[in-house]
Amino acid sequence: MKTLITELFGIQHPIIQGGMHYVGFAELAAAVSNAGGLGIITGLTQRTPEALAAEIARCRTMTDKPFGVNLTFLPTVSSPDYPGYIKAIIDGGVKAVETAGNNPQKWLPALHEAGVKVIHKCTSVRHALKAEAIGCDAVSVDGFECGGHPGEDDIPNFILLPRAAESLKIPFVASGGMADGRSLVAALALGAEGINMGTRFIATQEAPVHEKVKQAIVAASELDTRLVMRPLRNTERVLRNAAVDRLLEKERALGANLKFEDIIDEVAGVYPRIMIDGDMEAGAWSCGMVAGLIHDIPTVKELIDRIMAEAEGIIYRRLAGLGHS
Ligand SMILES: Cc1cc2nc3c(=O)[nH]c(=O)nc-3n(C[C@H](O)[C@H](O)[C@H](O)COP(=O)(O)O)c2cc1C
């Protein structure tokens, strides 16, 4: 399938794997790229620019297809060495960057000069328009359903994507709630040029996370996520567990007085304990409502081939078969 997104990134299928903390290692990025999508290494999971450079080099040994790096500009306790990470990306010959969080304007000239295409992930039409205005090549439009940070507007993709289509000139992909061929066709119908998936890619053979994480996603339904950190305007959609219940109880009890320090036990340093150790009650970890649509743990190639076959079946048989009135 050819779309503006496959053309932009030089990939076979319009499917991107969004950056995911402690999930987006070289193994997953390479598997997605080898299967014809765009795999993404999560920049900040690598503690230093040197570590990111090594991860990029490791990924190169696993694939000769294009892959990208995610750079997240979120409020973090200590500011990462962003210039160093940008240099590692450019020196590593990476040609696709997914930015997220704060405005990436400052980094665009260097990236563009090195021939890097930038897709900015955002959760509102106004931020997508801003990304277009500052010169991003594409945007990833993340609806309220998404795992991770859905922003504070709470607009689901059935409204957000057509609103993006009405407003944007640059291509965009649909992110949040995407799982299968139905999602891809719906996203295309709503004006997107492809899809970005997070949670679905965690439940794959190659995702380098503990087996218990994959099983938790398969076991979860669409009712099992919760929004945390809303009072801090840093909302995150996570899978419900005992730590999340505790966190929400603190949010209720402290109300507007809640500070980050109050919930540090439930949110800080959680990812390695969940993703590597499989300590499923360690704290709050991102997961999308799409868990309700995830029932198996295929290889990445099986997943992507299945999505494309299902999408083509829907387009060329089911929809084409509806005929003209
Ligand atoms: C476990 C997990 C970790 C994530 N970490 C990041 C991250 O570090 N940076 C980022 O930009 N997005 C992150 N995301 C968001 C994904 O890239 C993607 O936008 C989102 O998962 C899409 O929604 P979906 O889960 O419904 O597919 C994360 C998502 C998950 C599930």
PDB file of N, CA and C in Angstrom, residues 171-268:
ATOM      1  N   PRO A 171       0.887  15.441   5.869  1.00  0.00           N
ATOM      2  CA  PRO A 171       0.255  14.145   6.147  1.00  0.00           C
ATOM      3  C   PRO A 171       0.262  13.813   7.637  1.00  0.00           C
ATOM      4  N   PHE A 172      -0.715  13.009   8.040  1.00  0.00           N
ATOM      5  CA  PHE A 172      -0.735  12.567   9.439  1.00  0.00           C
ATOM      6  C   PHE A 172      -1.116  11.100   9.523  1.00  0.00           C
ATOM      7  N   VAL A 173      -0.665  10.471  10.619  1.00  0.00           N
ATOM      8  CA  VAL A 173      -1.096   9.107  10.909  1.00  0.00           C
ATOM      9  C   VAL A 173      -2.002   9.130  12.139  1.00  0.00           C
ATOM     10  N   ALA A 174      -2.873   8.118  12.198  1.00  0.00           N
ATOM     11  CA  ALA A 174      -3.785   7.982  13.335  1.00  0.00           C
ATOM     12  C   ALA A 174      -3.083   7.180  14.418  1.00  0.00           C
ATOM     13  N   SER A 175      -3.114   7.695  15.636  1.00  0.00           N
ATOM     14  CA  SER A 175      -2.469   7.019  16.754  1.00  0.00           C
ATOM     15  C   SER A 175      -3.445   6.910  17.909  1.00  0.00           C
ATOM     16  N   GLY A 176      -3.412   5.781  18.595  1.00  0.00           N
ATOM     17  CA  GLY A 176      -4.329   5.583  19.721  1.00  0.00           C
ATOM     18  C   GLY A 176      -5.486   4.693  19.323  1.00  0.00           C
ATOM     19  N   GLY A 177      -5.518   3.487  19.871  1.00  0.00           N
ATOM     20  CA  GLY A 177      -6.628   2.579  19.599  1.00  0.00           C
ATOM     21  C   GLY A 177      -6.481   1.760  18.338  1.00  0.00           C
ATOM     22  N   MET A 178      -5.305   1.822  17.703  1.00  0.00           N
ATOM     23  CA  MET A 178      -5.119   1.108  16.429  1.00  0.00           C
ATOM     24  C   MET A 178      -4.599  -0.313  16.717  1.00  0.00           C
ATOM     25  N   ALA A 179      -5.236  -1.301  16.086  1.00  0.00           N
ATOM     26  CA  ALA A 179      -4.864  -2.688  16.403  1.00  0.00           C
ATOM     27  C   ALA A 179      -4.806  -3.607  15.204  1.00  0.00           C
ATOM     28  N   ASP A 180      -5.621  -3.335  14.183  1.00  0.00           N
ATOM     29  CA  ASP A 180      -5.801  -4.340  13.131  1.00  0.00           C
ATOM     30  C   ASP A 180      -6.168  -3.680  11.800  1.00  0.00           C
ATOM     31  N   GLY A 181      -6.566  -4.518  10.840  1.00  0.00           N
ATOM     32  CA  GLY A 181      -6.891  -4.000   9.518  1.00  0.00           C
ATOM     33  C   GLY A 181      -8.091  -3.049   9.531  1.00  0.00           C
ATOM     34  N   ARG A 182      -9.024  -3.337  10.443  1.00  0.00           N
ATOM     35  CA  ARG A 182     -10.183  -2.432  10.559  1.00  0.00           C
ATOM     36  C   ARG A 182      -9.725  -1.044  10.973  1.00  0.00           C
ATOM     37  N   SER A 183      -8.796  -0.990  11.937  1.00  0.00           N
ATOM     38  CA  SER A 183      -8.286   0.318  12.383  1.00  0.00           C
ATOM     39  C   SER A 183      -7.634   1.055  11.225  1.00  0.00           C
ATOM     40  N   LEU A 184      -6.831   0.315  10.447  1.00  0.00           N
ATOM     41  CA  LEU A 184      -6.110   0.979   9.350  1.00  0.00           C
ATOM     42  C   LEU A 184      -7.083   1.547   8.320  1.00  0.00           C
ATOM     43  N   VAL A 185      -8.083   0.748   7.932  1.00  0.00           N
ATOM     44  CA  VAL A 185      -9.041   1.245   6.926  1.00  0.00           C
ATOM     45  C   VAL A 185      -9.827   2.435   7.478  1.00  0.00           C
ATOM     46  N   ALA A 186     -10.247   2.337   8.749  1.00  0.00           N
ATOM     47  CA  ALA A 186     -10.989   3.448   9.357  1.00  0.00           C
ATOM     48  C   ALA A 186     -10.123   4.707   9.388  1.00  0.00           C
ATOM     49  N   ALA A 187      -8.850   4.533   9.749  1.00  0.00           N
ATOM     50  CA  ALA A 187      -7.941   5.689   9.806  1.00  0.00           C
ATOM     51  C   ALA A 187      -7.805   6.328   8.428  1.00  0.00           C
ATOM     52  N   LEU A 188      -7.652   5.491   7.408  1.00  0.00           N
ATOM     53  CA  LEU A 188      -7.544   6.025   6.036  1.00  0.00           C
ATOM     54  C   LEU A 188      -8.832   6.754   5.658  1.00  0.00           C
ATOM     55  N   ALA A 189      -9.973   6.166   6.022  1.00  0.00           N
ATOM     56  CA  ALA A 189     -11.271   6.783   5.689  1.00  0.00           C
ATOM     57  C   ALA A 189     -11.419   8.141   6.363  1.00  0.00           C
ATOM     58  N   LEU A 190     -10.842   8.275   7.551  1.00  0.00           N
ATOM     59  CA  LEU A 190     -10.983   9.536   8.293  1.00  0.00           C
ATOM     60  C   LEU A 190      -9.939  10.569   7.873  1.00  0.00           C
ATOM     61  N   GLY A 191      -9.089  10.199   6.931  1.00  0.00           N
ATOM     62  CA  GLY A 191      -8.164  11.188   6.371  1.00  0.00           C
ATOM     63  C   GLY A 191      -6.701  10.965   6.690  1.00  0.00           C
ATOM     64  N   ALA A 192      -6.408   9.941   7.495  1.00  0.00           N
ATOM     65  CA  ALA A 192      -5.008   9.686   7.852  1.00  0.00           C
ATOM     66  C   ALA A 192      -4.302   8.965   6.705  1.00  0.00           C
ATOM     67  N   GLU A 193      -2.969   8.988   6.748  1.00  0.00           N
ATOM     68  CA  GLU A 193      -2.156   8.328   5.707  1.00  0.00           C
ATOM     69  C   GLU A 193      -1.526   7.048   6.244  1.00  0.00           C
ATOM     70  N   GLY A 194      -1.967   6.629   7.434  1.00  0.00           N
ATOM     71  CA  GLY A 194      -1.420   5.425   8.028  1.00  0.00           C
ATOM     72  C   GLY A 194      -1.736   5.411   9.510  1.00  0.00           C
ATOM     73  N   ILE A 195      -1.135   4.429  10.211  1.00  0.00           N
ATOM     74  CA  ILE A 195      -1.398   4.309  11.647  1.00  0.00           C
ATOM     75  C   ILE A 195      -0.093   4.224  12.441  1.00  0.00           C
ATOM     76  N   ASN A 196      -0.209   4.639  13.704  1.00  0.00           N
ATOM     77  CA  ASN A 196       0.877   4.498  14.663  1.00  0.00           C
ATOM     78  C   ASN A 196       0.334   3.639  15.810  1.00  0.00           C
ATOM     79  N   MET A 197       1.062   2.595  16.178  1.00  0.00           N
ATOM     80  CA  MET A 197       0.585   1.733  17.260  1.00  0.00           C
ATOM     81  C   MET A 197       1.621   1.635  18.371  1.00  0.00           C
ATOM     82  N   GLY A 198       1.122   1.637  19.610  1.00  0.00           N
ATOM     83  CA  GLY A 198       1.985   1.416  20.753  1.00  0.00           C
ATOM     84  C   GLY A 198       1.646   0.084  21.400  1.00  0.00           C
ATOM     85  N   THR A 199       0.565   0.083  22.181  1.00  0.00           N
ATOM     86  CA  THR A 199       0.188  -1.088  22.980  1.00  0.00           C
ATOM     87  C   THR A 199       0.178  -2.390  22.161  1.00  0.00           C
ATOM     88  N   ARG A 200      -0.372  -2.348  20.936  1.00  0.00           N
ATOM     89  CA  ARG A 200      -0.464  -3.573  20.128  1.00  0.00           C
ATOM     90  C   ARG A 200       0.922  -4.188  19.892  1.00  0.00           C
ATOM     91  N   PHE A 201       1.926  -3.332  19.708  1.00  0.00           N
ATOM     92  CA  PHE A 201       3.266  -3.865  19.429  1.00  0.00           C
ATOM     93  C   PHE A 201       3.942  -4.459  20.671  1.00  0.00           C
ATOM     94  N   ILE A 202       3.438  -4.113  21.871  1.00  0.00           N
ATOM     95  CA  ILE A 202       4.054  -4.713  23.078  1.00  0.00           C
ATOM     96  C   ILE A 202       3.709  -6.208  23.135  1.00  0.00           C
ATOM     97  N   ALA A 203       2.479  -6.544  22.724  1.00  0.00           N
ATOM     98  CA  ALA A 203       2.063  -7.954  22.751  1.00  0.00           C
ATOM     99  C   ALA A 203       2.493  -8.636  21.454  1.00  0.00           C
ATOM    100  N   THR A 204       3.802  -8.670  21.224  1.00  0.00           N
ATOM    101  CA  THR A 204       4.358  -9.405  20.078  1.00  0.00           C
ATOM    102  C   THR A 204       5.536 -10.231  20.593  1.00  0.00           C
ATOM    103  N   GLN A 205       5.891 -11.247  19.816  1.00  0.00           N
ATOM    104  CA  GLN A 205       7.004 -12.126  20.212  1.00  0.00           C
ATOM    105  C   GLN A 205       8.293 -11.337  20.414  1.00  0.00           C
ATOM    106  N   GLU A 206       8.549 -10.388  19.501  1.00  0.00           N
ATOM    107  CA  GLU A 206       9.858  -9.720  19.536  1.00  0.00           C
ATOM    108  C   GLU A 206       9.959  -8.599  20.563  1.00  0.00           C
ATOM    109  N   ALA A 207       8.835  -8.089  21.068  1.00  0.00           N
ATOM    110  CA  ALA A 207       8.925  -6.986  22.035  1.00  0.00           C
ATOM    111  C   ALA A 207       9.788  -7.441  23.212  1.00  0.00           C
ATOM    112  N   PRO A 208      10.878  -6.721  23.494  1.00  0.00           N
ATOM    113  CA  PRO A 208      11.834  -7.202  24.502  1.00  0.00           C
ATOM    114  C   PRO A 208      11.400  -6.835  25.920  1.00  0.00           C
ATOM    115  N   VAL A 209      10.214  -7.305  26.299  1.00  0.00           N
ATOM    116  CA  VAL A 209       9.693  -7.025  27.642  1.00  0.00           C
ATOM    117  C   VAL A 209       9.332  -8.353  28.292  1.00  0.00           C
ATOM    118  N   HIS A 210       9.123  -8.305  29.600  1.00  0.00           N
ATOM    119  CA  HIS A 210       8.777  -9.528  30.340  1.00  0.00           C
ATOM    120  C   HIS A 210       7.467 -10.126  29.823  1.00  0.00           C
ATOM    121  N   GLU A 211       7.438 -11.463  29.782  1.00  0.00           N
ATOM    122  CA  GLU A 211       6.248 -12.178  29.309  1.00  0.00           C
ATOM    123  C   GLU A 211       4.979 -11.746  30.056  1.00  0.00           C
ATOM    124  N   LYS A 212       5.116 -11.429  31.342  1.00  0.00           N
ATOM    125  CA  LYS A 212       3.940 -11.045  32.145  1.00  0.00           C
ATOM    126  C   LYS A 212       3.291  -9.765  31.616  1.00  0.00           C
ATOM    127  N   VAL A 213       4.094  -8.873  31.015  1.00  0.00           N
ATOM    128  CA  VAL A 213       3.547  -7.625  30.464  1.00  0.00           C
ATOM    129  C   VAL A 213       2.644  -7.965  29.275  1.00  0.00           C
ATOM    130  N   LYS A 214       3.130  -8.861  28.416  1.00  0.00           N
ATOM    131  CA  LYS A 214       2.350  -9.255  27.236  1.00  0.00           C
ATOM    132  C   LYS A 214       1.045  -9.937  27.688  1.00  0.00           C
ATOM    133  N   GLN A 215       1.167 -10.826  28.688  1.00  0.00           N
ATOM    134  CA  GLN A 215      -0.019 -11.540  29.180  1.00  0.00           C
ATOM    135  C   GLN A 215      -1.017 -10.564  29.804  1.00  0.00           C
ATOM    136  N   ALA A 216      -0.509  -9.539  30.481  1.00  0.00           N
ATOM    137  CA  ALA A 216      -1.406  -8.562  31.115  1.00  0.00           C
ATOM    138  C   ALA A 216      -2.212  -7.814  30.058  1.00  0.00           C
ATOM    139  N   ILE A 217      -1.580  -7.521  28.929  1.00  0.00           N
ATOM    140  CA  ILE A 217      -2.292  -6.808  27.859  1.00  0.00           C
ATOM    141  C   ILE A 217      -3.356  -7.728  27.240  1.00  0.00           C
ATOM    142  N   VAL A 218      -2.980  -8.979  26.999  1.00  0.00           N
ATOM    143  CA  VAL A 218      -3.943  -9.926  26.418  1.00  0.00           C
ATOM    144  C   VAL A 218      -5.126 -10.126  27.381  1.00  0.00           C
ATOM    145  N   ALA A 219      -4.838 -10.170  28.677  1.00  0.00           N
ATOM    146  CA  ALA A 219      -5.899 -10.417  29.663  1.00  0.00           C
ATOM    147  C   ALA A 219      -6.799  -9.197  29.865  1.00  0.00           C
ATOM    148  N   ALA A 220      -6.293  -7.995  29.573  1.00  0.00           N
ATOM    149  CA  ALA A 220      -7.045  -6.763  29.874  1.00  0.00           C
ATOM    150  C   ALA A 220      -8.167  -6.535  28.872  1.00  0.00           C
ATOM    151  N   SER A 221      -9.215  -5.876  29.320  1.00  0.00           N
ATOM    152  CA  SER A 221     -10.283  -5.455  28.407  1.00  0.00           C
ATOM    153  C   SER A 221     -10.193  -3.944  28.226  1.00  0.00           C
ATOM    154  N   GLU A 222     -11.056  -3.418  27.387  1.00  0.00           N
ATOM    155  CA  GLU A 222     -11.088  -1.977  27.140  1.00  0.00           C
ATOM    156  C   GLU A 222     -11.507  -1.190  28.385  1.00  0.00           C
ATOM    157  N   LEU A 223     -11.972  -1.895  29.424  1.00  0.00           N
ATOM    158  CA  LEU A 223     -12.414  -1.213  30.650  1.00  0.00           C
ATOM    159  C   LEU A 223     -11.291  -1.079  31.677  1.00  0.00           C
ATOM    160  N   ASP A 224     -10.122  -1.624  31.366  1.00  0.00           N
ATOM    161  CA  ASP A 224      -9.108  -1.780  32.413  1.00  0.00           C
ATOM    162  C   ASP A 224      -8.039  -0.694  32.466  1.00  0.00           C
ATOM    163  N   THR A 225      -8.178   0.380  31.696  1.00  0.00           N
ATOM    164  CA  THR A 225      -7.190   1.456  31.843  1.00  0.00           C
ATOM    165  C   THR A 225      -7.762   2.556  32.736  1.00  0.00           C
ATOM    166  N   ARG A 226      -6.866   3.360  33.269  1.00  0.00           N
ATOM    167  CA  ARG A 226      -7.253   4.507  34.104  1.00  0.00           C
ATOM    168  C   ARG A 226      -6.401   5.706  33.697  1.00  0.00           C
ATOM    169  N   LEU A 227      -6.920   6.894  33.965  1.00  0.00           N
ATOM    170  CA  LEU A 227      -6.145   8.118  33.734  1.00  0.00           C
ATOM    171  C   LEU A 227      -5.555   8.566  35.056  1.00  0.00           C
ATOM    172  N   VAL A 228      -4.239   8.724  35.089  1.00  0.00           N
ATOM    173  CA  VAL A 228      -3.592   9.201  36.312  1.00  0.00           C
ATOM    174  C   VAL A 228      -2.890  10.542  36.029  1.00  0.00           C
ATOM    175  N   MET A 229      -2.550  11.232  37.081  1.00  0.00           N
ATOM    176  CA  MET A 229      -1.829  12.526  37.049  1.00  0.00           C
ATOM    177  C   MET A 229      -2.610  13.653  36.385  1.00  0.00           C
ATOM    178  N   ARG A 230      -3.928  13.476  36.259  1.00  0.00           N
ATOM    179  CA  ARG A 230      -4.746  14.553  35.702  1.00  0.00           C
ATOM    180  C   ARG A 230      -4.616  15.834  36.527  1.00  0.00           C
ATOM    181  N   PRO A 231      -4.619  15.753  37.874  1.00  0.00           N
ATOM    182  CA  PRO A 231      -4.512  16.999  38.650  1.00  0.00           C
ATOM    183  C   PRO A 231      -3.195  17.740  38.380  1.00  0.00           C
ATOM    184  N   LEU A 232      -2.179  17.037  37.883  1.00  0.00           N
ATOM    185  CA  LEU A 232      -0.891  17.686  37.585  1.00  0.00           C
ATOM    186  C   LEU A 232      -0.822  18.139  36.132  1.00  0.00           C
ATOM    187  N   ARG A 233      -1.924  17.986  35.403  1.00  0.00           N
ATOM    188  CA  ARG A 233      -1.976  18.288  33.959  1.00  0.00           C
ATOM    189  C   ARG A 233      -0.854  17.541  33.210  1.00  0.00           C
ATOM    190  N   ASN A 234      -0.650  16.295  33.610  1.00  0.00           N
ATOM    191  CA  ASN A 234       0.333  15.432  32.956  1.00  0.00           C
ATOM    192  C   ASN A 234      -0.321  14.047  32.798  1.00  0.00           C
ATOM    193  N   THR A 235      -1.564  14.084  32.313  1.00  0.00           N
ATOM    194  CA  THR A 235      -2.400  12.882  32.283  1.00  0.00           C
ATOM    195  C   THR A 235      -1.729  11.731  31.548  1.00  0.00           C
ATOM    196  N   GLU A 236      -1.821  10.547  32.146  1.00  0.00           N
ATOM    197  CA  GLU A 236      -1.269   9.346  31.511  1.00  0.00           C
ATOM    198  C   GLU A 236      -2.307   8.232  31.593  1.00  0.00           C
ATOM    199  N   ARG A 237      -2.528   7.551  30.462  1.00  0.00           N
ATOM    200  CA  ARG A 237      -3.427   6.390  30.481  1.00  0.00           C
ATOM    201  C   ARG A 237      -2.595   5.146  30.771  1.00  0.00           C
ATOM    202  N   VAL A 238      -2.981   4.450  31.842  1.00  0.00           N
ATOM    203  CA  VAL A 238      -2.189   3.321  32.333  1.00  0.00           C
ATOM    204  C   VAL A 238      -3.100   2.126  32.570  1.00  0.00           C
ATOM    205  N   LEU A 239      -2.474   0.950  32.698  1.00  0.00           N
ATOM    206  CA  LEU A 239      -3.254  -0.240  33.031  1.00  0.00           C
ATOM    207  C   LEU A 239      -3.532  -0.248  34.531  1.00  0.00           C
ATOM    208  N   ARG A 240      -4.779  -0.547  34.894  1.00  0.00           N
ATOM    209  CA  ARG A 240      -5.132  -0.551  36.313  1.00  0.00           C
ATOM    210  C   ARG A 240      -4.391  -1.679  37.044  1.00  0.00           C
ATOM    211  N   ASN A 241      -3.849  -1.359  38.206  1.00  0.00           N
ATOM    212  CA  ASN A 241      -3.305  -2.375  39.122  1.00  0.00           C
ATOM    213  C   ASN A 241      -3.379  -1.788  40.530  1.00  0.00           C
ATOM    214  N   ALA A 242      -2.847  -2.482  41.508  1.00  0.00           N
ATOM    215  CA  ALA A 242      -2.981  -2.014  42.896  1.00  0.00           C
ATOM    216  C   ALA A 242      -2.296  -0.660  43.089  1.00  0.00           C
ATOM    217  N   ALA A 243      -1.153  -0.459  42.431  1.00  0.00           N
ATOM    218  CA  ALA A 243      -0.443   0.813  42.573  1.00  0.00           C
ATOM    219  C   ALA A 243      -1.265   1.963  41.979  1.00  0.00           C
ATOM    220  N   VAL A 244      -1.932   1.695  40.870  1.00  0.00           N
ATOM    221  CA  VAL A 244      -2.760   2.729  40.236  1.00  0.00           C
ATOM    222  C   VAL A 244      -3.955   3.065  41.137  1.00  0.00           C
ATOM    223  N   ASP A 245      -4.554   2.064  41.748  1.00  0.00           N
ATOM    224  CA  ASP A 245      -5.659   2.323  42.679  1.00  0.00           C
ATOM    225  C   ASP A 245      -5.185   3.190  43.844  1.00  0.00           C
ATOM    226  N   ARG A 246      -3.992   2.893  44.344  1.00  0.00           N
ATOM    227  CA  ARG A 246      -3.419   3.673  45.447  1.00  0.00           C
ATOM    228  C   ARG A 246      -3.181   5.111  45.013  1.00  0.00           C
ATOM    229  N   LEU A 247      -2.634   5.250  43.815  1.00  0.00           N
ATOM    230  CA  LEU A 247      -2.340   6.581  43.264  1.00  0.00           C
ATOM    231  C   LEU A 247      -3.634   7.399  43.128  1.00  0.00           C
ATOM    232  N   LEU A 248      -4.669   6.756  42.602  1.00  0.00           N
ATOM    233  CA  LEU A 248      -5.941   7.474  42.397  1.00  0.00           C
ATOM    234  C   LEU A 248      -6.564   7.854  43.740  1.00  0.00           C
ATOM    235  N   GLU A 249      -6.363   7.014  44.740  1.00  0.00           N
ATOM    236  CA  GLU A 249      -6.882   7.324  46.074  1.00  0.00           C
ATOM    237  C   GLU A 249      -6.177   8.572  46.617  1.00  0.00           C
ATOM    238  N   LYS A 250      -4.868   8.667  46.397  1.00  0.00           N
ATOM    239  CA  LYS A 250      -4.122   9.864  46.831  1.00  0.00           C
ATOM    240  C   LYS A 250      -4.630  11.094  46.080  1.00  0.00           C
ATOM    241  N   GLU A 251      -4.889  10.925  44.778  1.00  0.00           N
ATOM    242  CA  GLU A 251      -5.384  12.070  43.989  1.00  0.00           C
ATOM    243  C   GLU A 251      -6.723  12.549  44.549  1.00  0.00           C
ATOM    244  N   ARG A 252      -7.602  11.582  44.904  1.00  0.00           N
ATOM    245  CA  ARG A 252      -8.909  11.961  45.452  1.00  0.00           C
ATOM    246  C   ARG A 252      -8.735  12.657  46.799  1.00  0.00           C
ATOM    247  N   ALA A 253      -7.859  12.100  47.638  1.00  0.00           N
ATOM    248  CA  ALA A 253      -7.706  12.634  48.990  1.00  0.00           C
ATOM    249  C   ALA A 253      -7.060  14.016  48.984  1.00  0.00           C
ATOM    250  N   LEU A 254      -6.080  14.230  48.132  1.00  0.00           N
ATOM    251  CA  LEU A 254      -5.320  15.487  48.171  1.00  0.00           C
ATOM    252  C   LEU A 254      -5.907  16.564  47.257  1.00  0.00           C
ATOM    253  N   GLY A 255      -6.720  16.163  46.291  1.00  0.00           N
ATOM    254  CA  GLY A 255      -7.369  17.123  45.390  1.00  0.00           C
ATOM    255  C   GLY A 255      -6.363  18.062  44.759  1.00  0.00           C
ATOM    256  N   ALA A 256      -6.688  19.364  44.812  1.00  0.00           N
ATOM    257  CA  ALA A 256      -5.844  20.361  44.148  1.00  0.00           C
ATOM    258  C   ALA A 256      -4.476  20.506  44.822  1.00  0.00           C
ATOM    259  N   ASN A 257      -4.326  19.953  46.021  1.00  0.00           N
ATOM    260  CA  ASN A 257      -3.036  20.076  46.722  1.00  0.00           C
ATOM    261  C   ASN A 257      -2.017  19.031  46.288  1.00  0.00           C
ATOM    262  N   LEU A 258      -2.435  18.111  45.412  1.00  0.00           N
ATOM    263  CA  LEU A 258      -1.536  17.025  44.998  1.00  0.00           C
ATOM    264  C   LEU A 258      -0.264  17.573  44.358  1.00  0.00           C
ATOM    265  N   LYS A 259       0.856  17.013  44.792  1.00  0.00           N
ATOM    266  CA  LYS A 259       2.145  17.360  44.160  1.00  0.00           C
ATOM    267  C   LYS A 259       2.797  16.084  43.654  1.00  0.00           C
ATOM    268  N   PHE A 260       3.724  16.247  42.702  1.00  0.00           N
ATOM    269  CA  PHE A 260       4.395  15.086  42.125  1.00  0.00           C
ATOM    270  C   PHE A 260       5.015  14.201  43.212  1.00  0.00           C
ATOM    271  N   GLU A 261       5.574  14.868  44.239  1.00  0.00           N
ATOM    272  CA  GLU A 261       6.252  14.112  45.306  1.00  0.00           C
ATOM    273  C   GLU A 261       5.307  13.136  46.009  1.00  0.00           C
ATOM    274  N   ASP A 262       4.009  13.495  46.020  1.00  0.00           N
ATOM    275  CA  ASP A 262       3.044  12.635  46.719  1.00  0.00           C
ATOM    276  C   ASP A 262       2.880  11.274  46.044  1.00  0.00           C
ATOM    277  N   ILE A 263       3.150  11.220  44.743  1.00  0.00           N
ATOM    278  CA  ILE A 263       2.866   9.977  44.012  1.00  0.00           C
ATOM    279  C   ILE A 263       4.145   9.359  43.440  1.00  0.00           C
ATOM    280  N   ILE A 264       5.274   9.855  43.921  1.00  0.00           N
ATOM    281  CA  ILE A 264       6.554   9.441  43.337  1.00  0.00           C
ATOM    282  C   ILE A 264       6.744   7.920  43.419  1.00  0.00           C
ATOM    283  N   ASP A 265       6.250   7.300  44.510  1.00  0.00           N
ATOM    284  CA  ASP A 265       6.421   5.846  44.669  1.00  0.00           C
ATOM    285  C   ASP A 265       5.692   5.075  43.567  1.00  0.00           C
ATOM    286  N   GLU A 266       4.599   5.630  43.093  1.00  0.00           N
ATOM    287  CA  GLU A 266       3.789   4.920  42.092  1.00  0.00           C
ATOM    288  C   GLU A 266       4.229   5.203  40.658  1.00  0.00           C
ATOM    289  N   VAL A 267       5.010   6.281  40.439  1.00  0.00           N
ATOM    290  CA  VAL A 267       5.351   6.620  39.050  1.00  0.00           C
ATOM    291  C   VAL A 267       6.853   6.701  38.721  1.00  0.00           C
ATOM    292  N   ALA A 268       7.693   6.914  39.710  1.00  0.00           N
ATOM    293  CA  ALA A 268       9.120   7.120  39.371  1.00  0.00           C
ATOM    294  C   ALA A 268       9.873   5.789  39.309  1.00  0.00           C
TER     295      ALA A 268
END
